[in-house]
Coordinates of C-alpha atoms in Angstrom, one line a residue:
X1 CA 0.0 0.0 0.0
X2 CA 2.4 2.7 -1.2
X3 CA 1.5 6.2 -0.1
X4 CA -0.1 5.2 3.1
X5 CA 0.9 5.5 6.8
X6 CA -0.3 3.9 10.0
X7 CA -0.7 5.4 13.5
X8 CA -1.2 3.6 16.8
X9 CA -2.9 5.5 19.7
X10 CA -3.4 4.7 23.4
X11 CA -6.7 5.2 25.2
X12 CA -5.9 8.9 25.8
X13 CA -5.5 9.6 22.1
X14 CA -1.8 10.0 22.3
X15 CA 0.1 8.7 19.2
X16 CA 2.4 5.9 20.3
X17 CA 3.9 4.9 17.0
X18 CA 3.8 6.1 13.3
X19 CA 5.2 4.5 10.2
X20 CA 5.0 4.0 6.4
X21 CA 3.2 1.0 4.9
X22 CA 5.3 -0.8 2.3
X23 CA 4.9 -3.7 -0.1
X24 CA 1.1 -3.9 0.2
X25 CA 1.1 -5.5 3.7
X26 CA 1.1 -4.4 7.3
X27 CA 2.3 -6.4 10.3
X28 CA 2.4 -4.6 13.6
X29 CA 3.5 -6.1 16.9
X30 CA 0.7 -5.1 19.3
X31 CA 1.9 -3.7 22.6
X32 CA 0.2 -3.6 26.0
X33 CA -0.8 0.1 25.8
X34 CA -2.0 0.0 22.2
X35 CA -5.7 0.9 21.9
X36 CA -6.6 2.2 18.4
X37 CA -5.1 2.2 14.9
X38 CA -5.6 4.5 11.9
X39 CA -4.4 4.0 8.3
X40 CA -4.4 7.3 6.3
X41 CA -3.1 8.8 3.1
X42 CA 0.5 9.9 3.3
X43 CA 0.0 13.0 1.3
X44 CA -3.4 14.0 2.6
X45 CA -3.8 12.9 6.3
X46 CA -7.5 13.8 6.2
X47 CA -8.1 10.7 4.0
X48 CA -8.6 7.7 6.2
X49 CA -8.6 4.3 4.5
X50 CA -9.2 2.2 7.6
X51 CA -9.4 2.5 11.4
X52 CA -10.2 0.3 14.4
X53 CA -9.2 -1.0 17.8
X54 CA -6.3 -3.3 18.5
X55 CA -6.6 -6.6 20.2
X56 CA -3.7 -8.5 21.5
X57 CA -4.2 -12.3 21.4
X58 CA -4.0 -13.7 24.9
X59 CA -3.8 -17.4 25.7
X60 CA -6.0 -19.0 28.4
X61 CA -3.0 -19.3 30.7
X62 CA -2.0 -15.6 30.3
X63 CA -5.6 -14.5 30.8
X64 CA -6.1 -16.6 33.9
X65 CA -5.9 -14.4 37.1
X66 CA -5.8 -17.5 39.3
X67 CA -2.5 -19.0 38.0
X68 CA -1.3 -20.4 41.4
X69 CA -2.8 -21.0 44.8
X70 CA -1.5 -22.3 48.1
X71 CA -2.9 -25.6 49.3
X72 CA -0.9 -25.9 52.6
X73 CA 1.7 -23.9 54.5
X74 CA 3.7 -25.4 57.4
X75 CA 6.6 -23.1 58.1
X76 CA 8.8 -23.2 55.0
X77 CA 7.1 -26.3 53.6
X78 CA 4.6 -25.1 51.0
X79 CA 2.2 -27.0 48.7
X80 CA 1.1 -25.2 45.6
X81 CA -1.6 -25.8 43.0
X82 CA -0.8 -24.5 39.5
X83 CA -4.0 -23.9 37.6
X84 CA -2.2 -23.1 34.4
X85 CA -0.7 -26.6 34.2
X86 CA -3.8 -27.7 32.3
X87 CA -3.1 -25.0 29.7
X88 CA 0.4 -26.4 28.9
X89 CA 2.5 -24.5 31.5
X90 CA 5.0 -27.1 32.8
X91 CA 7.5 -24.8 34.5
X92 CA 7.1 -23.0 37.8
X93 CA 9.2 -19.9 38.4
X94 CA 9.6 -18.1 41.7
X95 CA 11.9 -15.5 43.2
X96 CA 12.2 -13.1 46.1
X97 CA 10.1 -10.0 45.3
X98 CA 13.0 -7.6 45.5
X99 CA 15.8 -9.9 44.2
X100 CA 15.6 -11.1 40.6
X101 CA 18.9 -12.9 41.0
X102 CA 17.1 -15.4 43.3
X103 CA 14.9 -16.7 40.5
X104 CA 14.5 -20.4 40.3
X105 CA 12.6 -22.8 38.0
X106 CA 11.3 -26.3 38.5
X107 CA 9.7 -28.7 36.1
X108 CA 6.1 -29.6 36.9
X109 CA 4.9 -33.2 36.7
X110 CA 1.4 -32.2 37.6
X111 CA -0.6 -29.2 39.0
X112 CA 0.4 -29.9 42.6
X113 CA 3.9 -29.4 43.8
X114 CA 5.7 -29.1 47.2
X115 CA 8.5 -26.7 47.9
X116 CA 10.8 -25.9 50.8
X117 CA 11.3 -22.1 50.6
X118 CA 13.2 -19.7 52.8
X119 CA 10.9 -17.1 54.6
X120 CA 10.1 -13.9 52.7
X121 CA 8.0 -12.3 50.0
X122 CA 8.0 -14.1 46.7
X123 CA 6.5 -13.8 43.2
X124 CA 5.4 -17.0 41.5
X125 CA 4.3 -17.6 37.9
X126 CA 4.3 -20.5 35.4
X127 CA 5.4 -20.6 31.8
X128 CA 6.0 -22.6 28.7
X129 CA 8.3 -21.9 25.8
X130 CA 6.0 -19.2 24.4
X131 CA 4.4 -17.3 27.3
X132 CA 4.1 -16.7 31.0
X133 CA 1.2 -16.7 33.4
X134 CA -0.1 -13.9 35.6
X135 CA 2.2 -13.2 38.5
X136 CA 1.1 -13.8 42.1
X137 CA 2.8 -12.8 45.3
X138 CA 2.9 -14.9 48.4
X139 CA 4.5 -14.4 51.8
X140 CA 6.3 -17.4 53.4
X141 CA 6.2 -17.0 57.1
X142 CA 9.4 -16.9 59.2
X143 CA 8.4 -19.1 62.2
X144 CA 9.5 -22.3 63.9
X145 CA 7.1 -24.9 65.3
X146 CA 7.8 -23.8 68.8
X147 CA 7.0 -20.1 67.9
X148 CA 3.7 -21.1 66.3
X149 CA 2.8 -23.2 69.3
X150 CA 3.6 -20.3 71.6
X151 CA 1.3 -18.0 69.6
X152 CA -1.5 -20.6 69.8
X153 CA -1.1 -20.7 73.6
X154 CA -1.2 -16.9 73.8
X155 CA -4.5 -16.8 71.8
X156 CA -6.4 -19.2 74.2
X157 CA -8.9 -17.1 76.2
X158 CA -9.1 -19.0 79.5
X159 CA -5.8 -20.9 79.8
X160 CA -5.7 -23.3 82.7
X161 CA -4.0 -26.4 84.2
X162 CA -5.7 -28.7 81.7
X163 CA -4.2 -26.7 78.9
X164 CA -0.8 -27.3 80.3
X165 CA -1.4 -31.1 80.1
X166 CA -2.4 -30.7 76.4
X167 CA 0.6 -28.5 75.7
X168 CA 3.0 -31.1 77.1
X169 CA 1.3 -33.7 74.9
X170 CA 1.8 -31.6 71.8
X171 CA 5.4 -30.8 72.6
X172 CA 6.0 -34.6 73.1
X173 CA 4.7 -35.4 69.6
X174 CA 6.9 -32.6 68.1
X175 CA 10.0 -33.9 69.9
X176 CA 9.3 -37.5 68.8
X177 CA 8.6 -36.6 65.1
X178 CA 10.5 -33.7 63.5
X179 CA 8.3 -33.9 60.5
X180 CA 5.1 -33.5 62.5
X181 CA 3.4 -30.1 62.3
X182 CA 1.8 -28.2 65.2
X183 CA -1.6 -28.7 63.6
X184 CA -1.0 -32.5 63.1
X185 CA 0.3 -32.8 66.7
X186 CA -2.8 -31.0 68.1
X187 CA -5.0 -33.4 66.2
X188 CA -3.1 -36.4 67.6
X189 CA -3.4 -35.2 71.2
X190 CA -7.1 -34.4 70.7
X191 CA -7.8 -37.9 69.5
X192 CA -5.9 -39.4 72.5
X193 CA -8.0 -37.6 75.1
X194 CA -10.7 -39.8 76.8
X195 CA -14.2 -38.7 75.7
X196 CA -15.5 -38.8 79.2
X197 CA -13.0 -36.1 80.3
X198 CA -14.9 -33.2 78.8
X199 CA -12.8 -30.4 80.3
X200 CA -9.6 -31.9 79.0
X201 CA -11.2 -32.5 75.6
X202 CA -12.3 -28.9 75.4
X203 CA -8.8 -27.8 76.3
X204 CA -7.3 -30.0 73.6
X205 CA -9.7 -28.5 71.0
X206 CA -8.6 -25.0 72.1
X207 CA -5.1 -25.7 70.8
X208 CA -6.5 -27.4 67.6
X209 CA -8.9 -24.6 66.9
X210 CA -6.4 -21.7 67.2
X211 CA -3.7 -23.5 65.3
X212 CA -6.2 -24.2 62.5
X213 CA -7.4 -20.6 62.5
X214 CA -3.9 -19.1 62.3
X215 CA -2.9 -21.4 59.4
X216 CA -6.1 -20.9 57.5
X217 CA -5.9 -17.1 57.8
X218 CA -2.4 -17.1 56.4
X219 CA -3.4 -19.2 53.4
X220 CA -6.5 -17.1 52.8
X221 CA -4.7 -13.7 53.0
X222 CA -2.2 -15.1 50.5
X223 CA -4.7 -16.8 48.1
X224 CA -7.6 -14.4 48.1
X225 CA -5.8 -11.2 47.0
X226 CA -7.8 -11.1 43.7
X227 CA -11.1 -12.4 44.9
X228 CA -13.6 -11.4 47.6
X229 CA -12.7 -12.8 51.0
X230 CA -14.4 -16.0 52.0
X231 CA -16.3 -16.0 55.4
X232 CA -15.6 -19.3 57.1
X233 CA -17.0 -20.4 60.4
X234 CA -15.8 -23.7 61.9
X235 CA -17.1 -25.0 65.2
X236 CA -19.7 -24.9 66.6
X237 CA -21.4 -24.8 63.1
X238 CA -19.4 -25.2 59.9
X239 CA -20.5 -22.5 57.5
X240 CA -19.0 -21.0 54.4
X241 CA -19.9 -17.9 52.5
X242 CA -18.0 -17.3 49.3
X243 CA -17.6 -14.3 47.0
X244 CA -19.0 -14.0 43.5
X245 CA -16.0 -15.5 41.8
X246 CA -16.4 -18.9 43.5
X247 CA -18.6 -21.4 41.7
X248 CA -18.2 -24.6 43.8
X249 CA -16.7 -25.9 47.0
X250 CA -15.2 -29.4 47.1
X251 CA -15.2 -31.2 50.5
X252 CA -12.6 -33.8 51.3
X253 CA -12.0 -35.9 54.4
X254 CA -8.4 -36.4 55.5
X255 CA -7.2 -40.0 56.0
X256 CA -3.6 -40.0 57.0
X257 CA -1.8 -38.3 54.1
X258 CA -4.7 -38.8 51.7
X259 CA -7.8 -36.7 51.0
X260 CA -11.0 -38.6 50.1
X261 CA -13.6 -36.7 48.2
X262 CA -17.0 -36.6 50.1
X263 CA -19.2 -34.1 48.3
X264 CA -19.4 -30.9 46.2
X265 CA -21.3 -27.7 47.0
X266 CA -22.5 -25.6 44.1
X267 CA -22.2 -21.9 44.8
X268 CA -23.4 -20.6 41.4
X269 CA -26.5 -19.0 42.8
X270 CA -26.4 -19.5 46.6
X271 CA -23.2 -18.2 48.1
X272 CA -23.8 -19.2 51.7
X273 CA -23.9 -22.8 52.9
X274 CA -23.8 -25.0 55.9
X275 CA -21.1 -27.7 55.5
X276 CA -21.7 -31.2 56.7
X277 CA -18.6 -32.8 58.1
X278 CA -17.8 -36.0 60.0
X279 CA -17.3 -35.6 63.8
X280 CA -13.7 -36.0 65.1
X281 CA -12.2 -36.0 61.6
X282 CA -10.1 -33.4 59.7
X283 CA -11.3 -32.1 56.4
X284 CA -10.2 -29.9 53.5
X285 CA -12.4 -27.4 51.7
X286 CA -11.3 -26.4 48.2
X287 CA -12.8 -23.4 46.6
X288 CA -13.0 -23.2 42.8
X289 CA -13.7 -20.4 40.3
X290 CA -14.7 -22.4 37.2
X291 CA -11.9 -25.0 36.9
X292 CA -9.4 -23.0 39.0
X293 CA -8.6 -23.7 42.6
X294 CA -8.5 -20.3 44.2
X295 CA -8.5 -21.0 48.0
X296 CA -8.2 -23.8 50.5
X297 CA -9.1 -24.3 54.1
X298 CA -8.4 -27.1 56.6
X299 CA -11.3 -27.8 59.1
X300 CA -11.4 -30.3 62.0
X301 CA -14.9 -31.1 63.1
X302 CA -14.9 -31.6 66.9
X303 CA -17.1 -33.6 69.3
X304 CA -20.7 -32.5 69.8
X305 CA -20.1 -31.7 73.5
X306 CA -17.5 -29.2 72.4
X307 CA -19.9 -27.7 69.9
X308 CA -22.5 -27.3 72.6
X309 CA -20.1 -25.6 74.9
X310 CA -19.0 -23.2 72.1
X311 CA -22.7 -22.4 71.3
X312 CA -23.2 -21.3 74.9
X313 CA -20.2 -19.0 74.8
X314 CA -21.3 -17.5 71.5
X315 CA -24.8 -16.9 72.8
X316 CA -23.4 -15.1 75.8
X317 CA -21.2 -13.0 73.5
X318 CA -24.2 -12.1 71.2
X319 CA -26.3 -11.1 74.3
X320 CA -23.5 -9.0 75.7
X321 CA -22.8 -7.3 72.3
X322 CA -26.5 -6.4 72.0
X323 CA -26.7 -5.2 75.6
X324 CA -23.7 -2.9 75.2
X325 CA -24.9 -1.7 71.8
X326 CA -28.1 -0.5 73.4
X327 CA -26.2 1.6 75.9
X328 CA -25.2 4.0 73.1
X329 CA -28.7 5.6 73.3
X330 CA -28.1 6.5 76.9
X331 CA -24.4 7.5 76.6
X332 CA -24.2 9.3 73.2
X333 CA -27.7 9.9 71.9
X334 CA -27.3 13.7 72.1
X335 CA -24.0 13.7 70.2
X336 CA -25.3 14.2 66.6
X337 CA -21.8 14.5 65.2
X338 CA -21.2 10.8 65.8
X339 CA -22.3 8.0 63.4
X340 CA -24.4 5.1 64.9
X341 CA -21.4 2.8 64.2
X342 CA -19.1 5.1 66.2
X343 CA -21.6 5.3 69.0
X344 CA -21.6 1.5 69.2
X345 CA -17.8 1.4 69.3
X346 CA -17.7 4.1 72.0
X347 CA -20.3 2.1 74.0
X348 CA -17.9 -0.9 73.8
X349 CA -15.0 1.2 74.9
X350 CA -17.0 2.6 77.8
X351 CA -18.1 -0.9 78.9
X352 CA -14.5 -2.2 78.6
X353 CA -12.9 0.7 80.4
X354 CA -10.0 -0.9 82.4
X355 CA -10.3 -1.3 86.1
X356 CA -6.5 -0.9 86.2
X357 CA -5.5 1.8 83.7
X358 CA -1.8 1.8 84.1
X359 CA -0.7 3.5 80.9
X360 CA -2.3 5.1 77.8
X361 CA -3.6 3.1 74.9
X362 CA -1.1 1.9 72.3
X363 CA -0.7 3.9 69.2
X364 CA -0.7 2.4 65.7
X365 CA 0.3 3.3 62.1
X366 CA 0.3 1.3 58.9
X367 CA 3.4 0.8 56.8
X368 CA 2.5 -1.2 53.7
X369 CA 1.4 -4.6 55.0
X370 CA 2.8 -4.1 58.5
X371 CA 1.2 -2.4 61.5
X372 CA 3.6 -0.5 63.7
X373 CA 2.6 -0.4 67.4
X374 CA 4.0 2.1 69.9
X375 CA 3.4 2.1 73.7
X376 CA 4.3 5.5 75.0
X377 CA 4.7 4.6 78.6
X378 CA 6.3 1.2 78.1
X379 CA 8.7 1.8 80.9
X380 CA 6.0 1.3 83.5
X381 CA 4.9 -1.9 81.9
X382 CA 8.5 -3.2 81.8
X383 CA 8.9 -2.6 85.5
X384 CA 5.9 -4.8 86.3
X385 CA 8.2 -7.8 85.5
X386 CA 5.5 -10.1 84.1
X387 CA 4.3 -11.2 80.7
X388 CA 2.1 -8.6 79.1
X389 CA 0.3 -8.8 75.8
X390 CA -1.0 -6.7 73.0
X391 CA -4.6 -8.0 72.6
X392 CA -6.3 -7.6 69.2
X393 CA -10.0 -8.3 68.5
X394 CA -12.1 -7.6 65.5
X395 CA -14.5 -4.7 65.7
X396 CA -17.9 -6.2 66.5
X397 CA -16.5 -9.3 68.2
X398 CA -14.9 -7.9 71.3
X399 CA -17.0 -10.1 73.6
X400 CA -16.4 -13.3 71.7
X401 CA -13.8 -15.4 73.5
X402 CA -12.5 -17.3 70.5
X403 CA -11.7 -14.2 68.5
X404 CA -8.6 -13.3 70.6
X405 CA -5.2 -12.6 69.2
X406 CA -2.5 -11.8 71.7
X407 CA 1.1 -10.9 71.0
X408 CA 3.8 -10.9 73.7
X409 CA 5.1 -7.4 74.4
X410 CA 8.9 -7.1 74.6
X411 CA 9.6 -3.5 73.8
X412 CA 7.9 -0.1 73.4
X413 CA 7.5 -0.8 69.7
X414 CA 6.4 -3.9 67.9
X415 CA 5.3 -4.8 64.4
X416 CA 2.4 -6.9 63.3
X417 CA 2.2 -8.3 59.8
X418 CA -1.2 -8.6 58.1
X419 CA -0.5 -12.1 56.7
X420 CA 1.5 -13.7 59.5
X421 CA -0.8 -12.3 62.2
X422 CA -4.1 -12.8 60.4
X423 CA -5.2 -9.1 60.1
X424 CA -7.5 -8.5 57.2
X425 CA -7.1 -5.3 55.3
X426 CA -10.8 -4.6 55.0
X427 CA -11.5 -5.1 58.7
X428 CA -11.1 -2.9 61.8
X429 CA -9.7 -4.1 65.1
X430 CA -9.5 -2.9 68.7
X431 CA -6.2 -3.2 70.5
X432 CA -5.2 -2.8 74.1
X433 CA -2.6 -4.1 76.6
X434 CA -3.5 -6.8 79.1
X435 CA -1.8 -9.2 81.5
X436 CA -1.7 -13.0 81.6
X437 CA -5.1 -13.2 83.3
X438 CA -6.6 -10.9 80.6
X439 CA -6.9 -7.9 82.9
X440 CA -6.8 -4.9 80.6
X441 CA -4.2 -2.3 81.6
X442 CA -5.0 0.3 79.0
X443 CA -8.1 1.7 77.2
X444 CA -8.8 0.5 73.7
X445 CA -7.7 1.9 70.4
X446 CA -9.3 1.2 67.0
X447 CA -6.9 0.3 64.1
X448 CA -7.8 0.1 60.4
X449 CA -6.0 0.1 57.1
X450 CA -8.6 2.7 56.2
X451 CA -6.6 5.7 57.6
X452 CA -9.5 8.1 57.4
X453 CA -11.8 5.8 59.4
X454 CA -9.1 5.1 62.0
X455 CA -8.2 8.8 62.3
X456 CA -11.8 10.1 62.5
X457 CA -12.8 7.5 65.1
X458 CA -9.7 8.1 67.1
X459 CA -10.5 11.8 67.3
X460 CA -14.1 11.0 68.3
X461 CA -13.1 8.5 71.0
X462 CA -10.4 10.8 72.4
X463 CA -12.7 13.8 72.6
X464 CA -15.5 11.8 74.1
X465 CA -13.2 10.7 76.9
X466 CA -11.9 14.2 77.4
X467 CA -15.4 15.6 77.6
X468 CA -16.4 13.0 80.2
X469 CA -13.3 13.8 82.2
X470 CA -13.9 17.5 81.9
X471 CA -17.5 17.3 83.2
X472 CA -16.5 15.0 86.1
X473 CA -13.6 17.2 87.1
X474 CA -15.5 20.5 86.8
X475 CA -18.3 19.1 88.9
X476 CA -15.9 17.9 91.6
X477 CA -13.9 21.2 91.8
X478 CA -16.9 23.5 91.6
X479 CA -18.0 22.2 95.0
X480 CA -15.2 24.2 96.6
X481 CA -14.4 26.9 94.0
X482 CA -17.2 28.7 92.2
X483 CA -14.8 30.5 89.9
X484 CA -12.8 27.5 88.8
X485 CA -15.1 25.7 86.3
X486 CA -14.7 28.4 83.6
X487 CA -10.9 28.3 83.9
X488 CA -10.8 24.5 83.9
X489 CA -13.0 24.3 80.8
X490 CA -10.9 26.7 78.9
X491 CA -7.6 25.0 79.8
X492 CA -8.9 21.5 79.0
X493 CA -10.4 22.7 75.7
X494 CA -7.0 24.1 74.8
X495 CA -5.1 21.0 75.9
X496 CA -7.5 18.7 73.9
X497 CA -5.9 20.1 70.7
X498 CA -2.4 18.9 71.7
X499 CA -1.9 15.6 69.8
X500 CA 0.2 13.7 72.4
X501 CA -2.1 14.4 75.3
X502 CA -4.3 11.5 76.0
X503 CA -7.3 11.2 78.3
X504 CA -5.1 9.2 80.6
X505 CA -2.3 11.8 81.1
X506 CA -4.4 15.0 80.6
X507 CA -4.5 15.7 84.4
X508 CA -0.7 16.0 84.4
X509 CA -0.6 18.5 81.6
X510 CA -3.4 20.4 83.2
X511 CA -1.6 20.8 86.5
X512 CA 1.6 21.8 84.8
X513 CA -0.2 24.5 82.8
X514 CA -2.0 25.8 85.8
X515 CA 1.3 26.2 87.7
X516 CA 1.9 29.4 85.7
X517 CA -0.8 31.1 87.8
X518 CA 0.5 33.9 90.1
X519 CA -2.0 32.9 92.7
X520 CA 0.0 29.9 94.1
X521 CA -2.5 29.3 96.9
X522 CA -5.3 28.8 94.4
X523 CA -3.0 26.7 92.2
X524 CA -2.1 24.4 95.1
X525 CA -5.7 23.9 96.1
X526 CA -7.0 23.2 92.6
X527 CA -4.0 20.9 91.8
X528 CA -4.8 19.0 94.9
X529 CA -8.4 18.6 93.8
X530 CA -7.4 17.5 90.3
X531 CA -5.2 14.8 91.8
X532 CA -7.9 13.7 94.2
X533 CA -10.3 13.4 91.3
X534 CA -7.8 11.3 89.3
X535 CA -6.7 9.0 92.1
X536 CA -10.3 8.4 93.0
X537 CA -10.6 6.6 89.7
X538 CA -7.8 4.2 90.7
X539 CA -8.0 1.3 93.1
X540 CA -6.4 2.9 96.1
X541 CA -5.2 0.9 99.2
X542 CA -5.2 3.3 102.1
X543 CA -3.0 0.9 104.1
X544 CA -0.5 0.4 101.2
X545 CA 2.5 1.2 103.4
X546 CA 1.1 0.8 106.9
X547 CA 3.1 3.9 108.0
X548 CA 4.3 7.3 106.9
X549 CA 6.8 8.2 104.2
X550 CA 9.7 10.3 105.5
X551 CA 11.0 13.3 103.6
X552 CA 14.6 14.5 104.3
X553 CA 14.1 18.1 103.2
X554 CA 17.8 19.0 103.2
X555 CA 18.9 15.9 101.2
X556 CA 15.7 15.9 99.0
X557 CA 15.3 12.2 99.7
X558 CA 11.9 10.5 100.2
X559 CA 11.9 7.2 102.2
X560 CA 9.0 4.7 102.3
X561 CA 8.3 2.1 105.0
X562 CA 9.5 -1.5 104.4
X563 CA 6.9 -3.7 102.7
X564 CA 6.6 -7.5 102.2
X565 CA 5.7 -7.1 98.5
X566 CA 7.4 -5.5 95.5
X567 CA 6.0 -2.2 94.2
X568 CA 6.9 0.6 91.8
X569 CA 7.3 4.3 92.9
X570 CA 6.0 6.7 90.2
X571 CA 7.4 10.2 90.3
X572 CA 5.9 12.9 88.1
X573 CA 8.0 16.1 88.1
X574 CA 7.7 19.5 86.5
X575 CA 8.8 23.1 86.9
X576 CA 6.8 26.2 86.5
X577 CA 6.3 26.9 82.8
X578 CA 6.7 23.3 81.7
X579 CA 4.0 22.1 79.3
X580 CA 4.4 18.4 80.3
X581 CA 5.6 16.4 83.2
X582 CA 8.6 14.1 83.2
X583 CA 7.8 10.6 84.7
X584 CA 10.3 8.3 86.4
X585 CA 9.7 4.8 87.8
X586 CA 11.6 3.0 90.6
X587 CA 11.3 -0.7 91.4
X588 CA 11.3 -1.2 95.1
X589 CA 11.7 -4.6 96.9
X590 CA 12.3 -3.6 100.5
X591 CA 12.7 0.0 101.8
X592 CA 12.1 2.5 99.1
X593 CA 14.3 5.6 98.8
X594 CA 13.8 8.2 96.0
X595 CA 15.8 11.4 95.5
X596 CA 13.8 14.4 94.3
X597 CA 15.7 16.8 92.2
X598 CA 15.8 19.0 89.1
X599 CA 12.2 20.2 89.3
X600 CA 9.9 22.6 91.2
X601 CA 7.0 20.1 91.8
X602 CA 6.7 16.4 92.4
X603 CA 3.7 14.0 92.4
X604 CA 4.7 10.7 94.1
X605 CA 2.7 7.5 94.4
X606 CA 3.2 3.7 94.5
X607 CA 1.8 0.8 92.5
X608 CA 1.6 -2.8 93.7
X609 CA 3.2 -4.9 90.9
X610 CA 1.0 -7.9 91.6
X611 CA -2.5 -6.5 91.8
X612 CA -2.0 -2.9 90.4
X613 CA -3.5 -1.2 93.5
X614 CA -2.1 2.2 94.3
X615 CA -1.2 4.2 97.3
X616 CA -2.4 7.7 97.8
X617 CA -0.3 10.5 96.5
X618 CA 2.1 13.2 97.8
X619 CA 2.2 16.6 96.1
X620 CA 5.5 18.3 97.0
X621 CA 7.5 21.4 96.0
X622 CA 11.1 22.4 96.4
X623 CA 11.1 26.1 96.5
X624 CA 8.8 27.1 99.3
X625 CA 9.2 27.0 103.1
X626 CA 6.2 24.7 103.4
X627 CA 7.5 21.7 101.5
X628 CA 4.4 19.6 101.5
X629 CA 1.6 21.0 99.3
X630 CA -0.8 18.1 100.0
X631 CA -1.1 14.4 100.6
X632 CA -4.1 12.1 100.1
X633 CA -4.4 8.7 101.7
X634 CA -0.6 8.6 102.2
X635 CA 1.0 9.9 105.4
X636 CA 4.3 11.8 105.4
X637 CA 6.7 13.2 108.0
X638 CA 9.3 15.9 107.3
X639 CA 12.7 16.0 109.0

């Protein structure tokens, strides 16, 4: 076609390529961004001979978004199913996501293959001599069997002596058989427990349930990146609700290392189904989109007595959730700026307000697929010298015992990974700090990968707590000072705009700010009332010491009576003009001695390390003749 040219455009109408047509034929290699072509006269571009849209020929394997799925994950041992094997792809390729030099290939003999892979993020795809499949990314978890078993133990809601017996049994199987997984060992121990020992049987299923849940969540978060998340409920009633992509569920019963097909569930029209499983047997559920395996779950069906017990727990949780939800009408009905969802969340927070609020709630931020946790007052927690946990529960399921996730706290910062720790990107969670016996030591904080949702609710929650504190404090102080309420409201309103001031430490910032007052007598009195109001919210033991503390005014040393238990001395100090207080902690085993220095004012109290009860407080200064400003439920002598 002499005298003609061709032009290739993208979707935005931008010319990508232009060239002459020679020898009466035109062969153009279609690229990914090509959208439209035009053939026009070379001399007169307004003359168009032909135009149309480009279409790159794509094979079934290339077009398949479900090229590979994970069937099982046990540490670094991974079983994959390659859906594109049926389309002639016989080579599996994989590499570290950020390291092309780590690329490896294996020849496939069938769609299923097992690999042993070092931990990390990997991309996988299949190929033949002519083409490659869609790329998928999987995270291989860095975790030993012992670490997984420890995490399972942390997640058990009411851990007791019977659980220790089960734990020993599982550890025994792992020691005897190095190839045995935690999930398999938990099944073996469950099947060894006498049926008549119901309490031991339930304890054994606790391990099995939580191991299964952790492993299923990891597989699901890897597999279901391009489909809607499946909702799976195991005991007490096996139930599955699949997304629009899934057309059938195949159910298998495990028999040693074999899986025997039992039945198929069509999900073409009805996406939610009860699943019939055999009691006291493990099963596998395989989810298919057409002929492609897209997700896989392992489910052990427990004894009917266990199911009955779990039903009772769930019913109690449902009743408690509904009861607390109704409280929103009493607590927040007049706050029209809040959504109904936020009112329900605030009702849960109010109901779960900790009896022992030792430190402020943890803070959280999202960095790609990780959640970074920061505990501002970790030093206090560290000095308790006991295992403490970050507790995580899905929003809406705070009162459900089997929804617990707990992570051992070892530092002021910690990182949670969405895939390893089973945190779904479309869900919201409450987090808080608690001890071994599940006593919460902080208030709750909502976390969500939806930053706007997390931020907006965080602001609402914080302001609701500050408002409640403000009203309580103003009411208390106004009983003695008629002119104080206006001042307190103004100062609290101003402090509420400071980001790092929480409802838990607001009283400290308020006292520090009020110290600028020229009327020191008024300041001393109001500060004393602020402290009385705050300490009245603690569990205060008036006989914490059984005697008076002694202040050596000249040396600036405060000495406490000898006690038979270990405790922590907390010293909050500040000077006039400071915007915040500095806090120091001292672990005391026998006689406690604390040197007071480098500040104008000190607030001193003690905390029992075992039961978190507090002493009263001392409010001291260092620059007036009268050293003691006030004391409350804690005696003091000056020498």
